[in-house]
Amino acid sequence: MTEQAFFVLTALVGEPRHGYGIVGEVAELSGGRVSLRVGTLYGVLDRLVAEGLVEPDREEVANGRLRRYYRLTERGRDELATEADRQAANARAAVARLRAWRPGEAT
Amino acid sequence: MTEQAFFVLTALVGEPRHGYGIVGEVAELSGGRVSLRVGTLYGVLDRLVAEGLVEPDREEVANGRLRRYYRLTERGRDELATEADRQAANARAAVARLRAWRPGEAT
DNA sequence: GCACTATATATCGGCATGCGACATATGCAT
DNA sequence: ATGCATATGTCGCATGCCGATATATAGTGC
């Protein structure tokens, strides 16, 4: 799973969001580290829908502008949890190695 | 940074390794979750060398077979540490959200 | 002797993905 | 009127992953 897809899923946890809202939410919850571009968003969203991790929720018109909402599926939630564990494990593996071999302490 | 590049850097922490050795090391330290393919390896390695995160170490001939070793640079080590923090933070953000909204507790 | 496997290097082409640029449209402020 | 924030979406380029392929040596099984 790509980092962008990972953050889209995370942004959708709890409540459905529309495309533009996801962009803002991703920027916020990543602390600005990841800026999801619109050119990326719809491609990612289409793929996630095709994989059954996300599904269309509803359409709203707010202030004359269309809002298309998406929500996380049960499977999307599970996949996200699995992926989060993976990432955490990867980070742990790297940190453990970096600690084991301090500079100048090469085997 | 891609997951493959991340694992190549991790595999090189502490001691220089040759290409084929990196493949085995990555498989081991990822618990089999990531299988780095040879078609991927050399591309990743070239990019890391170009970015100054990895550099050629030495060449050896063992059992009539050439072994080309690579080692992690100071910058490579720093980048890996930064990336590991990023991954850990991403995982934490996702887990925190998943815990906050349990199934059926939607806002 | 011959086939197969493991070790070890490297290249090539197809496919997926990320993203800048662009297109379109509304409401609000200047 | 001009521009900005909001909101949707498309297109093409560049990057990156990986299967397939090529080359070469040493050891094992038949």
PDB file of C-alpha atoms (C1' of nucleotides) in Angstrom:
ATOM      1  CA  MET A   1       0.000   0.000   0.000  1.00  0.00           C
ATOM      2  CA  THR A   2       1.310   3.441  -0.912  1.00  0.00           C
ATOM      3  CA  GLU A   3       1.659   6.188   1.660  1.00  0.00           C
ATOM      4  CA  GLN A   4      -1.023   8.233  -0.085  1.00  0.00           C
ATOM      5  CA  ALA A   5      -3.549   5.403   0.041  1.00  0.00           C
ATOM      6  CA  PHE A   6      -2.658   4.807   3.675  1.00  0.00           C
ATOM      7  CA  PHE A   7      -3.462   8.410   4.576  1.00  0.00           C
ATOM      8  CA  VAL A   8      -6.689   8.457   2.584  1.00  0.00           C
ATOM      9  CA  LEU A   9      -7.898   5.436   4.567  1.00  0.00           C
ATOM     10  CA  THR A  10      -6.808   7.050   7.832  1.00  0.00           C
ATOM     11  CA  ALA A  11      -8.645  10.258   6.950  1.00  0.00           C
ATOM     12  CA  LEU A  12     -11.849   8.289   6.390  1.00  0.00           C
ATOM     13  CA  VAL A  13     -11.824   6.537   9.762  1.00  0.00           C
ATOM     14  CA  GLY A  14     -14.909   7.469  11.784  1.00  0.00           C
ATOM     15  CA  GLU A  15     -16.727   9.710   9.358  1.00  0.00           C
ATOM     16  CA  PRO A  16     -17.281   9.892   5.599  1.00  0.00           C
ATOM     17  CA  ARG A  17     -15.519  12.752   3.838  1.00  0.00           C
ATOM     18  CA  HIS A  18     -15.577  14.299   0.388  1.00  0.00           C
ATOM     19  CA  GLY A  19     -12.526  14.560  -1.867  1.00  0.00           C
ATOM     20  CA  TYR A  20     -11.427  18.065  -1.096  1.00  0.00           C
ATOM     21  CA  GLY A  21     -12.028  17.442   2.597  1.00  0.00           C
ATOM     22  CA  ILE A  22      -9.750  14.400   2.495  1.00  0.00           C
ATOM     23  CA  VAL A  23      -6.911  16.538   1.138  1.00  0.00           C
ATOM     24  CA  GLY A  24      -7.176  18.893   4.093  1.00  0.00           C
ATOM     25  CA  GLU A  25      -7.559  16.100   6.616  1.00  0.00           C
ATOM     26  CA  VAL A  26      -4.474  14.280   5.320  1.00  0.00           C
ATOM     27  CA  ALA A  27      -2.399  17.441   5.552  1.00  0.00           C
ATOM     28  CA  GLU A  28      -3.560  17.915   9.140  1.00  0.00           C
ATOM     29  CA  LEU A  29      -3.138  14.393  10.478  1.00  0.00           C
ATOM     30  CA  SER A  30       0.277  13.990   8.863  1.00  0.00           C
ATOM     31  CA  GLY A  31       1.409  17.270  10.400  1.00  0.00           C
ATOM     32  CA  GLY A  32       1.958  18.717   6.938  1.00  0.00           C
ATOM     33  CA  ARG A  33       4.442  15.962   6.082  1.00  0.00           C
ATOM     34  CA  VAL A  34       2.210  14.566   3.355  1.00  0.00           C
ATOM     35  CA  SER A  35       0.434  16.835   0.941  1.00  0.00           C
ATOM     36  CA  LEU A  36      -1.997  14.792  -1.105  1.00  0.00           C
ATOM     37  CA  ARG A  37      -2.461  16.404  -4.538  1.00  0.00           C
ATOM     38  CA  VAL A  38      -5.741  16.418  -6.398  1.00  0.00           C
ATOM     39  CA  GLY A  39      -4.074  14.738  -9.344  1.00  0.00           C
ATOM     40  CA  THR A  40      -3.251  11.897  -6.970  1.00  0.00           C
ATOM     41  CA  LEU A  41      -6.470  11.835  -4.961  1.00  0.00           C
ATOM     42  CA  TYR A  42      -8.960  10.638  -7.546  1.00  0.00           C
ATOM     43  CA  GLY A  43      -6.655   7.929  -8.821  1.00  0.00           C
ATOM     44  CA  VAL A  44      -6.097   6.648  -5.291  1.00  0.00           C
ATOM     45  CA  LEU A  45      -9.825   6.861  -4.500  1.00  0.00           C
ATOM     46  CA  ASP A  46     -10.785   4.934  -7.645  1.00  0.00           C
ATOM     47  CA  ARG A  47      -8.289   2.201  -6.800  1.00  0.00           C
ATOM     48  CA  LEU A  48      -9.481   1.938  -3.203  1.00  0.00           C
ATOM     49  CA  VAL A  49     -13.109   1.683  -4.362  1.00  0.00           C
ATOM     50  CA  ALA A  50     -12.120  -1.001  -6.895  1.00  0.00           C
ATOM     51  CA  GLU A  51     -10.381  -2.930  -4.093  1.00  0.00           C
ATOM     52  CA  GLY A  52     -13.422  -2.610  -1.853  1.00  0.00           C
ATOM     53  CA  LEU A  53     -11.631  -0.676   0.882  1.00  0.00           C
ATOM     54  CA  VAL A  54     -13.683   2.467   0.333  1.00  0.00           C
ATOM     55  CA  GLU A  55     -17.159   3.051  -1.065  1.00  0.00           C
ATOM     56  CA  PRO A  56     -19.229   6.024  -2.209  1.00  0.00           C
ATOM     57  CA  ASP A  57     -21.381   7.352   0.625  1.00  0.00           C
ATOM     58  CA  ARG A  58     -23.647  10.140  -0.599  1.00  0.00           C
ATOM     59  CA  GLU A  59     -23.731  13.330  -2.622  1.00  0.00           C
ATOM     60  CA  GLU A  60     -24.535  16.707  -1.199  1.00  0.00           C
ATOM     61  CA  VAL A  61     -24.826  20.206  -2.529  1.00  0.00           C
ATOM     62  CA  ALA A  62     -23.328  22.747  -0.149  1.00  0.00           C
ATOM     63  CA  ASN A  63     -23.192  26.390  -1.191  1.00  0.00           C
ATOM     64  CA  GLY A  64     -23.968  25.433  -4.757  1.00  0.00           C
ATOM     65  CA  ARG A  65     -20.961  23.127  -4.916  1.00  0.00           C
ATOM     66  CA  LEU A  66     -21.269  19.375  -5.276  1.00  0.00           C
ATOM     67  CA  ARG A  67     -19.739  17.250  -2.560  1.00  0.00           C
ATOM     68  CA  ARG A  68     -19.154  13.575  -3.196  1.00  0.00           C
ATOM     69  CA  TYR A  69     -18.626  11.651   0.026  1.00  0.00           C
ATOM     70  CA  TYR A  70     -16.710   8.410   0.524  1.00  0.00           C
ATOM     71  CA  ARG A  71     -16.650   6.079   3.510  1.00  0.00           C
ATOM     72  CA  LEU A  72     -14.390   3.339   4.770  1.00  0.00           C
ATOM     73  CA  THR A  73     -15.616  -0.230   4.440  1.00  0.00           C
ATOM     74  CA  GLU A  74     -15.145  -2.938   7.057  1.00  0.00           C
ATOM     75  CA  ARG A  75     -12.364  -4.409   4.935  1.00  0.00           C
ATOM     76  CA  GLY A  76     -10.786  -0.989   4.513  1.00  0.00           C
ATOM     77  CA  ARG A  77     -10.652  -0.639   8.259  1.00  0.00           C
ATOM     78  CA  ASP A  78      -9.025  -4.047   8.660  1.00  0.00           C
ATOM     79  CA  GLU A  79      -6.491  -3.360   5.916  1.00  0.00           C
ATOM     80  CA  LEU A  80      -5.589  -0.044   7.494  1.00  0.00           C
ATOM     81  CA  ALA A  81      -5.033  -1.679  10.884  1.00  0.00           C
ATOM     82  CA  THR A  82      -2.832  -4.352   9.283  1.00  0.00           C
ATOM     83  CA  GLU A  83      -0.849  -1.781   7.346  1.00  0.00           C
ATOM     84  CA  ALA A  84      -0.346   0.370  10.444  1.00  0.00           C
ATOM     85  CA  ASP A  85       1.119  -2.660  12.227  1.00  0.00           C
ATOM     86  CA  ARG A  86       3.413  -3.304   9.280  1.00  0.00           C
ATOM     87  CA  GLN A  87       4.711   0.250   9.298  1.00  0.00           C
ATOM     88  CA  ALA A  88       5.249   0.200  13.027  1.00  0.00           C
ATOM     89  CA  ALA A  89       7.149  -3.101  12.712  1.00  0.00           C
ATOM     90  CA  ASN A  90       9.310  -1.716   9.896  1.00  0.00           C
ATOM     91  CA  ALA A  91      10.172   1.357  11.933  1.00  0.00           C
ATOM     92  CA  ARG A  92      10.986  -0.790  14.963  1.00  0.00           C
ATOM     93  CA  ALA A  93      13.279  -3.037  12.898  1.00  0.00           C
ATOM     94  CA  ALA A  94      15.217  -0.035  11.589  1.00  0.00           C
ATOM     95  CA  VAL A  95      15.481   1.676  14.969  1.00  0.00           C
ATOM     96  CA  ALA A  96      16.633  -1.537  16.648  1.00  0.00           C
ATOM     97  CA  ARG A  97      19.445  -1.926  14.117  1.00  0.00           C
ATOM     98  CA  LEU A  98      20.459   1.713  14.348  1.00  0.00           C
ATOM     99  CA  ARG A  99      20.717   1.373  18.119  1.00  0.00           C
ATOM    100  CA  ALA A 100      22.637  -1.898  17.967  1.00  0.00           C
ATOM    101  CA  TRP A 101      25.332  -0.430  15.751  1.00  0.00           C
ATOM    102  CA  ARG A 102      26.314   2.989  16.941  1.00  0.00           C
ATOM    103  CA  PRO A 103      28.809   4.910  14.742  1.00  0.00           C
ATOM    104  CA  GLY A 104      32.266   3.452  15.188  1.00  0.00           C
ATOM    105  CA  GLU A 105      30.959   0.256  16.717  1.00  0.00           C
ATOM    106  CA  ALA A 106      30.960  -1.683  13.434  1.00  0.00           C
ATOM    107  CA  THR A 107      31.204  -5.458  13.624  1.00  0.00           C
TER     108      THR A 107
ATOM    109  CA  MET B   1      11.296   7.008   0.213  1.00  0.00           C
ATOM    110  CA  THR B   2       9.938   3.690  -1.025  1.00  0.00           C
ATOM    111  CA  GLU B   3       9.634   0.683   1.245  1.00  0.00           C
ATOM    112  CA  GLN B   4      12.260  -1.151  -0.782  1.00  0.00           C
ATOM    113  CA  ALA B   5      14.815   1.636  -0.407  1.00  0.00           C
ATOM    114  CA  PHE B   6      14.006   1.805   3.301  1.00  0.00           C
ATOM    115  CA  PHE B   7      14.828  -1.872   3.744  1.00  0.00           C
ATOM    116  CA  VAL B   8      18.006  -1.688   1.682  1.00  0.00           C
ATOM    117  CA  LEU B   9      19.262   1.079   3.972  1.00  0.00           C
ATOM    118  CA  THR B  10      18.255  -0.906   7.041  1.00  0.00           C
ATOM    119  CA  ALA B  11      20.041  -3.999   5.743  1.00  0.00           C
ATOM    120  CA  LEU B  12      23.257  -1.990   5.337  1.00  0.00           C
ATOM    121  CA  VAL B  13      23.323  -0.643   8.895  1.00  0.00           C
ATOM    122  CA  GLY B  14      26.440  -1.818  10.705  1.00  0.00           C
ATOM    123  CA  GLU B  15      28.197  -3.777   8.004  1.00  0.00           C
ATOM    124  CA  PRO B  16      28.642  -3.509   4.230  1.00  0.00           C
ATOM    125  CA  ARG B  17      26.835  -6.121   2.181  1.00  0.00           C
ATOM    126  CA  HIS B  18      26.804  -7.247  -1.431  1.00  0.00           C
ATOM    127  CA  GLY B  19      23.706  -7.229  -3.639  1.00  0.00           C
ATOM    128  CA  TYR B  20      22.590 -10.783  -3.258  1.00  0.00           C
ATOM    129  CA  GLY B  21      23.308 -10.621   0.472  1.00  0.00           C
ATOM    130  CA  ILE B  22      21.031  -7.587   0.795  1.00  0.00           C
ATOM    131  CA  VAL B  23      18.149  -9.540  -0.723  1.00  0.00           C
ATOM    132  CA  GLY B  24      18.483 -12.241   1.916  1.00  0.00           C
ATOM    133  CA  GLU B  25      18.929  -9.762   4.748  1.00  0.00           C
ATOM    134  CA  VAL B  26      15.828  -7.795   3.756  1.00  0.00           C
ATOM    135  CA  ALA B  27      13.742 -10.963   3.659  1.00  0.00           C
ATOM    136  CA  GLU B  28      14.991 -11.859   7.120  1.00  0.00           C
ATOM    137  CA  LEU B  29      14.628  -8.527   8.886  1.00  0.00           C
ATOM    138  CA  SER B  30      11.161  -7.940   7.424  1.00  0.00           C
ATOM    139  CA  GLY B  31      10.075 -11.370   8.582  1.00  0.00           C
ATOM    140  CA  GLY B  32       9.414 -12.391   4.981  1.00  0.00           C
ATOM    141  CA  ARG B  33       6.914  -9.568   4.540  1.00  0.00           C
ATOM    142  CA  VAL B  34       9.098  -7.829   1.962  1.00  0.00           C
ATOM    143  CA  SER B  35      10.808  -9.791  -0.772  1.00  0.00           C
ATOM    144  CA  LEU B  36      13.181  -7.516  -2.596  1.00  0.00           C
ATOM    145  CA  ARG B  37      13.540  -8.708  -6.195  1.00  0.00           C
ATOM    146  CA  VAL B  38      16.798  -8.535  -8.112  1.00  0.00           C
ATOM    147  CA  GLY B  39      15.084  -6.529 -10.813  1.00  0.00           C
ATOM    148  CA  THR B  40      14.330  -3.962  -8.118  1.00  0.00           C
ATOM    149  CA  LEU B  41      17.600  -4.139  -6.211  1.00  0.00           C
ATOM    150  CA  TYR B  42      20.013  -2.613  -8.692  1.00  0.00           C
ATOM    151  CA  GLY B  43      17.697   0.220  -9.561  1.00  0.00           C
ATOM    152  CA  VAL B  44      17.247   1.044  -5.882  1.00  0.00           C
ATOM    153  CA  LEU B  45      20.982   0.750  -5.246  1.00  0.00           C
ATOM    154  CA  ASP B  46      21.852   3.063  -8.156  1.00  0.00           C
ATOM    155  CA  ARG B  47      19.404   5.679  -6.910  1.00  0.00           C
ATOM    156  CA  LEU B  48      20.695   5.487  -3.345  1.00  0.00           C
ATOM    157  CA  VAL B  49      24.283   5.863  -4.569  1.00  0.00           C
ATOM    158  CA  ALA B  50      23.252   8.841  -6.732  1.00  0.00           C
ATOM    159  CA  GLU B  51      21.598  10.426  -3.668  1.00  0.00           C
ATOM    160  CA  GLY B  52      24.702   9.834  -1.558  1.00  0.00           C
ATOM    161  CA  LEU B  53      22.956   7.577   0.954  1.00  0.00           C
ATOM    162  CA  VAL B  54      24.959   4.513  -0.019  1.00  0.00           C
ATOM    163  CA  GLU B  55      28.409   4.089  -1.562  1.00  0.00           C
ATOM    164  CA  PRO B  56      30.444   1.271  -3.100  1.00  0.00           C
ATOM    165  CA  ASP B  57      32.648  -0.400  -0.506  1.00  0.00           C
ATOM    166  CA  ARG B  58      34.868  -3.030  -2.121  1.00  0.00           C
ATOM    167  CA  GLU B  59      34.880  -5.955  -4.513  1.00  0.00           C
ATOM    168  CA  GLU B  60      35.700  -9.485  -3.552  1.00  0.00           C
ATOM    169  CA  VAL B  61      35.912 -12.793  -5.326  1.00  0.00           C
ATOM    170  CA  ALA B  62      34.449 -15.618  -3.254  1.00  0.00           C
ATOM    171  CA  ASN B  63      34.241 -19.122  -4.748  1.00  0.00           C
ATOM    172  CA  GLY B  64      34.929 -17.705  -8.188  1.00  0.00           C
ATOM    173  CA  ARG B  65      31.946 -15.368  -7.938  1.00  0.00           C
ATOM    174  CA  LEU B  66      32.283 -11.606  -7.852  1.00  0.00           C
ATOM    175  CA  ARG B  67      30.848  -9.830  -4.835  1.00  0.00           C
ATOM    176  CA  ARG B  68      30.278  -6.104  -5.016  1.00  0.00           C
ATOM    177  CA  TYR B  69      29.850  -4.583  -1.555  1.00  0.00           C
ATOM    178  CA  TYR B  70      27.970  -1.410  -0.631  1.00  0.00           C
ATOM    179  CA  ARG B  71      28.008   0.546   2.617  1.00  0.00           C
ATOM    180  CA  LEU B  72      25.772   3.107   4.275  1.00  0.00           C
ATOM    181  CA  THR B  73      27.007   6.703   4.334  1.00  0.00           C
ATOM    182  CA  GLU B  74      26.606   9.085   7.269  1.00  0.00           C
ATOM    183  CA  ARG B  75      23.786  10.797   5.402  1.00  0.00           C
ATOM    184  CA  GLY B  76      22.184   7.456   4.599  1.00  0.00           C
ATOM    185  CA  ARG B  77      22.123   6.658   8.294  1.00  0.00           C
ATOM    186  CA  ASP B  78      20.528  10.003   9.126  1.00  0.00           C
ATOM    187  CA  GLU B  79      17.927   9.654   6.384  1.00  0.00           C
ATOM    188  CA  LEU B  80      17.038   6.173   7.579  1.00  0.00           C
ATOM    189  CA  ALA B  81      16.570   7.407  11.146  1.00  0.00           C
ATOM    190  CA  THR B  82      14.341  10.253   9.915  1.00  0.00           C
ATOM    191  CA  GLU B  83      12.302   7.916   7.741  1.00  0.00           C
ATOM    192  CA  ALA B  84      11.862   5.430  10.580  1.00  0.00           C
ATOM    193  CA  ASP B  85      10.459   8.247  12.732  1.00  0.00           C
ATOM    194  CA  ARG B  86       8.088   9.217   9.945  1.00  0.00           C
ATOM    195  CA  GLN B  87       6.785   5.674   9.583  1.00  0.00           C
ATOM    196  CA  ALA B  88       6.338   5.307  13.306  1.00  0.00           C
ATOM    197  CA  ALA B  89       4.435   8.614  13.412  1.00  0.00           C
ATOM    198  CA  ASN B  90       2.195   7.558  10.510  1.00  0.00           C
ATOM    199  CA  ALA B  91       1.390   4.273  12.207  1.00  0.00           C
ATOM    200  CA  ARG B  92       0.650   6.055  15.490  1.00  0.00           C
ATOM    201  CA  ALA B  93      -1.705   8.511  13.755  1.00  0.00           C
ATOM    202  CA  ALA B  94      -3.669   5.665  12.149  1.00  0.00           C
ATOM    203  CA  VAL B  95      -3.845   3.591  15.322  1.00  0.00           C
ATOM    204  CA  ALA B  96      -4.953   6.591  17.384  1.00  0.00           C
ATOM    205  CA  ARG B  97      -7.836   7.230  14.994  1.00  0.00           C
ATOM    206  CA  LEU B  98      -8.837   3.589  14.831  1.00  0.00           C
ATOM    207  CA  ARG B  99      -8.988   3.496  18.620  1.00  0.00           C
ATOM    208  CA  ALA B 100     -10.930   6.755  18.896  1.00  0.00           C
ATOM    209  CA  TRP B 101     -13.685   5.537  16.567  1.00  0.00           C
ATOM    210  CA  ARG B 102     -14.616   1.975  17.383  1.00  0.00           C
ATOM    211  CA  PRO B 103     -17.165   0.309  15.035  1.00  0.00           C
ATOM    212  CA  GLY B 104     -20.618   1.670  15.727  1.00  0.00           C
ATOM    213  CA  GLU B 105     -19.283   4.700  17.547  1.00  0.00           C
ATOM    214  CA  ALA B 106     -19.379   6.959  14.509  1.00  0.00           C
ATOM    215  CA  THR B 107     -19.660  10.689  15.081  1.00  0.00           C
TER     216      THR B 107
ATOM    217  C1'  DG C   1      28.597 -36.233 -18.814  1.00  0.00           C
ATOM    218  C1'  DC C   2      24.180 -33.607 -18.047  1.00  0.00           C
ATOM    219  C1'  DA C   3      20.609 -31.302 -15.697  1.00  0.00           C
ATOM    220  C1'  DC C   4      19.383 -28.680 -12.032  1.00  0.00           C
ATOM    221  C1'  DT C   5      19.926 -25.528  -8.166  1.00  0.00           C
ATOM    222  C1'  DA C   6      22.132 -21.810  -5.551  1.00  0.00           C
ATOM    223  C1'  DT C   7      24.955 -17.935  -5.812  1.00  0.00           C
ATOM    224  C1'  DA C   8      25.953 -13.553  -8.100  1.00  0.00           C
ATOM    225  C1'  DT C   9      25.955 -10.015 -11.416  1.00  0.00           C
ATOM    226  C1'  DA C  10      23.119  -6.921 -14.654  1.00  0.00           C
ATOM    227  C1'  DT C  11      19.514  -5.167 -18.327  1.00  0.00           C
ATOM    228  C1'  DC C  12      15.006  -4.451 -20.480  1.00  0.00           C
ATOM    229  C1'  DG C  13      10.178  -3.619 -20.979  1.00  0.00           C
ATOM    230  C1'  DG C  14       5.544  -3.453 -19.136  1.00  0.00           C
ATOM    231  C1'  DC C  15       2.549  -1.788 -15.718  1.00  0.00           C
ATOM    232  C1'  DA C  16       1.167   1.036 -11.713  1.00  0.00           C
ATOM    233  C1'  DT C  17       1.475   5.204  -9.355  1.00  0.00           C
ATOM    234  C1'  DG C  18       2.314  10.220  -8.119  1.00  0.00           C
ATOM    235  C1'  DC C  19       1.812  14.706  -9.493  1.00  0.00           C
ATOM    236  C1'  DG C  20       1.997  19.099 -12.173  1.00  0.00           C
ATOM    237  C1'  DA C  21      -0.869  21.291 -15.362  1.00  0.00           C
ATOM    238  C1'  DC C  22      -5.046  22.070 -17.058  1.00  0.00           C
ATOM    239  C1'  DA C  23     -10.284  22.420 -17.430  1.00  0.00           C
ATOM    240  C1'  DT C  24     -14.721  23.641 -15.328  1.00  0.00           C
ATOM    241  C1'  DA C  25     -17.938  25.793 -12.035  1.00  0.00           C
ATOM    242  C1'  DT C  26     -19.880  28.494  -7.791  1.00  0.00           C
ATOM    243  C1'  DG C  27     -19.776  31.939  -3.979  1.00  0.00           C
ATOM    244  C1'  DC C  28     -17.467  35.637  -1.704  1.00  0.00           C
ATOM    245  C1'  DA C  29     -14.481  39.544  -1.070  1.00  0.00           C
ATOM    246  C1'  DT C  30     -11.975  43.404  -3.080  1.00  0.00           C
TER     247       DT C  30
ATOM    248  C1'  DA D   1     -14.364  42.676 -12.961  1.00  0.00           C
ATOM    249  C1'  DT D   2     -10.688  40.203 -10.970  1.00  0.00           C
ATOM    250  C1'  DG D   3      -9.050  36.958  -7.974  1.00  0.00           C
ATOM    251  C1'  DC D   4      -9.314  33.485  -4.354  1.00  0.00           C
ATOM    252  C1'  DA D   5     -11.160  29.390  -1.898  1.00  0.00           C
ATOM    253  C1'  DT D   6     -13.907  25.544  -2.668  1.00  0.00           C
ATOM    254  C1'  DA D   7     -14.905  21.475  -5.451  1.00  0.00           C
ATOM    255  C1'  DT D   8     -14.908  18.198  -9.140  1.00  0.00           C
ATOM    256  C1'  DG D   9     -12.212  15.740 -12.670  1.00  0.00           C
ATOM    257  C1'  DT D  10      -8.691  14.500 -16.872  1.00  0.00           C
ATOM    258  C1'  DC D  11      -4.170  13.993 -19.201  1.00  0.00           C
ATOM    259  C1'  DG D  12       0.560  13.104 -19.830  1.00  0.00           C
ATOM    260  C1'  DC D  13       5.150  12.658 -18.037  1.00  0.00           C
ATOM    261  C1'  DA D  14       8.439  10.690 -14.931  1.00  0.00           C
ATOM    262  C1'  DT D  15       9.494   7.430 -11.538  1.00  0.00           C
ATOM    263  C1'  DG D  16       9.666   2.979  -9.583  1.00  0.00           C
ATOM    264  C1'  DC D  17       8.632  -2.128  -9.022  1.00  0.00           C
ATOM    265  C1'  DC D  18       9.236  -6.489 -10.823  1.00  0.00           C
ATOM    266  C1'  DG D  19       8.985 -10.507 -14.122  1.00  0.00           C
ATOM    267  C1'  DA D  20      11.728 -12.179 -17.680  1.00  0.00           C
ATOM    268  C1'  DT D  21      15.945 -12.719 -19.527  1.00  0.00           C
ATOM    269  C1'  DA D  22      21.067 -13.138 -19.970  1.00  0.00           C
ATOM    270  C1'  DT D  23      25.643 -14.517 -18.228  1.00  0.00           C
ATOM    271  C1'  DA D  24      28.815 -17.153 -15.274  1.00  0.00           C
ATOM    272  C1'  DT D  25      30.642 -20.421 -11.493  1.00  0.00           C
ATOM    273  C1'  DA D  26      30.324 -24.308  -8.038  1.00  0.00           C
ATOM    274  C1'  DG D  27      28.056 -28.081  -6.125  1.00  0.00           C
ATOM    275  C1'  DT D  28      24.607 -32.008  -6.157  1.00  0.00           C
ATOM    276  C1'  DG D  29      21.922 -35.851  -8.135  1.00  0.00           C
ATOM    277  C1'  DC D  30      21.426 -39.294 -11.738  1.00  0.00           C
TER     278       DC D  30
END
